[in-house]
CSV table of C-alpha atoms in Angstrom, one decimal:
chain,number,residue,atom,x,y,z
A,1,MET,CA,19.1,20.5,73.7
A,2,ARG,CA,15.7,19.6,75.1
A,3,ARG,CA,13.2,22.5,75.5
A,4,THR,CA,10.9,22.5,78.5
A,5,LEU,CA,7.4,23.3,77.6
A,6,GLY,CA,4.9,25.4,79.6
A,7,TRP,CA,2.2,24.4,81.9
A,8,GLY,CA,4.4,22.7,84.6
A,9,MET,CA,5.9,19.4,83.3
A,10,ALA,CA,7.6,19.1,86.5
A,11,THR,CA,4.9,20.4,88.5
A,12,ALA,CA,1.9,18.6,87.2
A,13,ALA,CA,-0.7,17.9,89.7
A,14,MET,CA,-0.6,14.3,91.1
A,15,VAL,CA,-3.6,12.5,92.3
A,16,VAL,CA,-2.9,10.2,95.2
A,17,ALA,CA,-5.7,7.7,95.7
A,18,ALA,CA,-6.4,6.1,98.9
A,19,ALA,CA,-6.5,2.3,98.8
A,20,THR,CA,-10.1,0.9,98.4
A,21,PRO,CA,-10.9,-2.0,100.7
A,22,ALA,CA,-11.4,-5.4,98.8
A,23,GLY,CA,-15.1,-5.8,97.7
A,24,ALA,CA,-15.8,-1.9,98.5
A,25,ALA,CA,-17.2,0.1,95.6
A,26,ASP,CA,-15.1,3.2,94.6
A,27,HIS,CA,-17.7,6.0,93.8
A,28,ARG,CA,-14.9,8.5,92.8
A,29,PRO,CA,-15.7,10.0,89.4
A,30,ALA,CA,-13.5,9.0,86.4
A,31,ARG,CA,-10.5,11.2,85.9
A,32,VAL,CA,-7.5,11.8,83.6
A,33,THR,CA,-4.4,13.9,85.0
A,34,GLY,CA,-0.9,14.6,84.4
A,35,SER,CA,1.3,16.0,81.6
A,36,ALA,CA,3.6,14.3,79.2
A,37,GLU,CA,5.7,14.8,76.0
A,38,PHE,CA,5.3,12.2,73.3
A,39,VAL,CA,7.1,10.8,70.2
A,40,LEU,CA,5.1,10.1,66.9
A,41,PRO,CA,5.5,6.8,65.3
A,42,PHE,CA,5.4,8.8,61.9
A,43,GLY,CA,7.2,11.9,60.6
A,44,GLN,CA,9.8,11.9,63.3
A,45,ASP,CA,11.5,15.4,63.6
A,46,ASP,CA,13.0,17.4,66.3
A,47,ASP,CA,9.7,18.9,67.4
A,48,VAL,CA,8.5,18.4,70.9
A,49,GLN,CA,4.9,17.8,71.6
A,50,SER,CA,3.0,17.5,75.0
A,51,PHE,CA,-0.4,17.2,76.5
A,52,ALA,CA,-1.6,18.2,79.9
A,53,PHE,CA,-4.8,16.7,81.2
A,54,ASP,CA,-6.9,17.9,84.0
A,55,ALA,CA,-10.3,16.1,83.2
A,56,ARG,CA,-13.1,14.5,85.3
A,57,ALA,CA,-16.5,12.8,84.8
A,58,ALA,CA,-19.6,15.0,85.3
A,59,PRO,CA,-22.3,12.6,84.5
A,60,TYR,CA,-25.7,14.3,83.3
A,61,SER,CA,-24.5,17.6,83.5
A,62,ARG,CA,-24.9,18.9,79.9
A,63,PRO,CA,-28.5,18.8,78.8
A,64,LEU,CA,-29.1,18.3,75.1
A,65,PRO,CA,-31.8,19.4,72.9
A,66,ILE,CA,-32.9,16.0,71.7
A,67,PRO,CA,-35.2,13.4,72.8
A,68,ARG,CA,-34.4,12.0,76.1
A,69,GLY,CA,-31.5,14.3,76.2
A,70,ALA,CA,-32.7,16.5,79.1
A,71,ASN,CA,-30.4,14.9,81.7
A,72,GLY,CA,-27.3,14.9,79.3
A,73,SER,CA,-25.1,11.8,79.0
A,74,PRO,CA,-23.5,9.3,81.4
A,75,ALA,CA,-20.1,10.6,79.5
A,76,ASP,CA,-20.4,14.3,80.3
A,77,ALA,CA,-17.2,15.6,81.7
A,78,THR,CA,-15.4,18.9,82.4
A,79,GLY,CA,-12.0,20.1,82.7
A,80,THR,CA,-9.0,21.2,80.4
A,81,VAL,CA,-6.5,19.6,78.1
A,82,ARG,CA,-3.5,21.9,77.1
A,83,VAL,CA,-1.4,21.2,74.0
A,84,ALA,CA,2.0,22.6,73.3
A,85,HIS,CA,4.0,22.0,70.2
A,86,TRP,CA,7.7,23.3,70.1
A,87,LEU,CA,8.6,23.7,66.5
A,88,ALA,CA,12.2,23.1,66.3
A,89,ALA,CA,12.9,24.7,63.0
A,90,ALA,CA,11.3,27.9,63.8
A,91,ASP,CA,12.4,27.9,67.8
A,92,LEU,CA,8.8,28.6,68.3
A,93,THR,CA,6.0,27.0,70.7
A,94,VAL,CA,2.6,27.0,69.8
A,95,ARG,CA,-0.1,26.5,72.7
A,96,TRP,CA,-3.8,26.0,72.7
A,97,GLU,CA,-6.3,24.5,75.0
A,98,ALA,CA,-9.7,22.6,74.9
A,99,SER,CA,-12.5,22.6,77.4
A,100,VAL,CA,-13.6,18.9,78.1
A,101,ASP,CA,-17.2,17.9,77.3
A,102,CYS,CA,-17.1,14.2,77.2
A,103,MET,CA,-15.0,11.2,78.5
A,104,ILE,CA,-15.2,7.4,78.8
A,105,THR,CA,-12.8,5.3,80.6
A,106,SER,CA,-11.9,1.5,81.0
A,107,PRO,CA,-9.3,0.3,83.4
A,108,GLY,CA,-6.0,1.9,82.2
A,109,HIS,CA,-7.7,3.8,79.2
A,110,ALA,CA,-9.5,6.9,78.6
A,111,THR,CA,-11.1,8.6,75.5
A,112,LEU,CA,-12.1,12.2,75.8
A,113,THR,CA,-13.1,15.2,73.7
A,114,GLY,CA,-13.1,18.9,74.1
A,115,ILE,CA,-13.9,22.2,72.3
A,116,VAL,CA,-10.9,24.5,71.7
A,117,THR,CA,-11.4,27.4,73.7
A,118,ARG,CA,-8.1,29.4,73.3
A,119,ALA,CA,-5.1,29.3,70.9
A,120,ASP,CA,-2.1,31.2,69.8
A,121,GLN,CA,-2.2,33.0,66.7
A,122,MET,CA,-0.7,30.2,64.6
A,123,ALA,CA,-3.4,27.6,65.9
A,124,ASP,CA,-6.5,30.1,66.0
A,125,GLU,CA,-8.2,28.2,63.3
A,126,LEU,CA,-9.0,25.5,65.7
A,127,ILE,CA,-10.9,27.8,68.1
A,128,GLY,CA,-14.6,26.5,68.4
A,129,LYS,CA,-13.7,23.0,67.1
A,130,ARG,CA,-14.1,19.8,68.9
A,131,VAL,CA,-10.9,17.6,69.0
A,132,GLY,CA,-10.4,14.1,70.6
A,133,PHE,CA,-7.6,12.4,72.7
A,134,SER,CA,-7.0,8.8,73.9
A,135,VAL,CA,-4.8,8.0,76.8
A,136,GLN,CA,-3.2,4.6,77.9
A,137,ASP,CA,-2.1,4.7,81.4
A,138,GLY,CA,0.8,2.1,81.2
A,139,GLY,CA,2.5,2.8,84.5
A,140,ARG,CA,5.4,5.2,85.0
A,141,HIS,CA,7.0,4.4,81.8
A,142,GLY,CA,4.5,2.8,79.6
A,143,ASP,CA,2.0,5.6,78.8
A,144,ARG,CA,0.6,6.4,75.3
A,145,VAL,CA,-1.6,9.0,73.8
A,146,GLY,CA,-3.6,9.4,70.5
A,147,PHE,CA,-5.4,12.3,68.9
A,148,THR,CA,-7.7,13.1,66.2
A,149,TRP,CA,-6.2,16.1,64.1
A,150,SER,CA,-3.3,14.2,62.6
A,151,ALA,CA,-4.4,10.6,61.7
A,152,SER,CA,-8.1,11.0,61.0
A,153,MET,CA,-9.9,12.2,57.8
A,154,ASP,CA,-13.5,12.1,56.7
A,155,GLN,CA,-15.6,12.5,53.5
A,156,ASP,CA,-18.5,14.8,53.2
A,157,GLU,CA,-21.8,14.2,51.6
A,158,ALA,CA,-20.3,14.8,48.3
A,159,GLY,CA,-17.4,12.5,48.7
A,160,GLN,CA,-14.8,15.4,49.2
A,161,TRP,CA,-12.1,14.5,51.6
A,162,GLY,CA,-11.2,16.7,54.5
A,163,PRO,CA,-10.7,17.0,58.2
A,164,ALA,CA,-12.7,14.4,60.3
A,165,ARG,CA,-15.8,15.6,62.1
A,166,ILE,CA,-15.4,14.8,65.7
A,167,GLY,CA,-18.4,13.5,67.6
A,168,THR,CA,-18.3,13.6,71.4
A,169,CYS,CA,-15.9,10.9,73.3
A,170,LEU,CA,-14.5,9.8,69.8
A,171,ALA,CA,-10.8,9.5,69.3
A,172,PRO,CA,-8.3,7.0,67.7
A,173,ALA,CA,-6.4,4.4,69.8
A,174,ALA,CA,-3.4,5.7,71.7
A,175,PHE,CA,-0.6,5.5,68.9
A,176,ALA,CA,2.1,7.7,70.2
A,177,THR,CA,4.5,6.8,73.0
A,178,VAL,CA,5.1,9.0,75.9
A,179,SER,CA,8.7,9.9,76.3
A,180,ARG,CA,8.7,12.2,79.3
A,181,GLY,CA,6.2,12.7,82.1
A,182,ASP,CA,3.3,10.6,83.5
A,183,LEU,CA,-0.5,10.4,82.9
A,184,THR,CA,-3.1,8.7,85.2
A,185,VAL,CA,-6.4,7.4,84.3
A,186,ARG,CA,-8.9,6.9,87.2
A,187,HIS,CA,-11.6,4.5,85.7
A,188,ALA,CA,-15.2,4.6,87.0
A,189,GLU,CA,-18.2,2.9,85.5
A,190,LEU,CA,-20.7,4.8,83.4
A,191,THR,CA,-23.9,5.3,85.6
A,192,ALA,CA,-27.7,5.2,85.1
A,193,PRO,CA,-29.5,8.6,84.7
A,194,PRO,CA,-30.7,10.3,87.9
A,195,GLU,CA,-34.4,9.3,88.9
A,196,ALA,CA,-36.9,11.8,87.9
A,197,GLY,CA,-37.8,13.9,91.1
């Protein structure tokens, strides 16, 4: 029996975009919205995993204490990603969420990262860590997702293997097929920094 996960799989917000006349510039910010369950191509089990995205570009909104970082980055973003994983063997759902800090899109694709801000007890070791997501918007029945914590490892300066250190806007290709739900990527080009006033 299929379990319905939290965060409104059936009530996910849908963005309906007005058509842009041919040749007209679309100045709306990049955005990733929707919620979906997905199937892993490895380690199949009866678990049900889902992501819910509400992320939008916010260029040059996060100043950095580095040379030429006062304005922030053209890939700065805001919003939330909510993760739910129903563990079939335990009949238990573990939930956590991340605050989006970076997003880059291309037509039909997005890569974004966020800092985990809230988690159920079974996932509370994630709080404060950056995680990455990728989304492929393949239409109503062709979406895919990817994420950093399952398929990415790293070596430290001593050569020891461990979890990957995730920089802003870094994630693997979208390797998992969406089995239920819908994700929408609204692409926008990265923009030049604002002129000094």
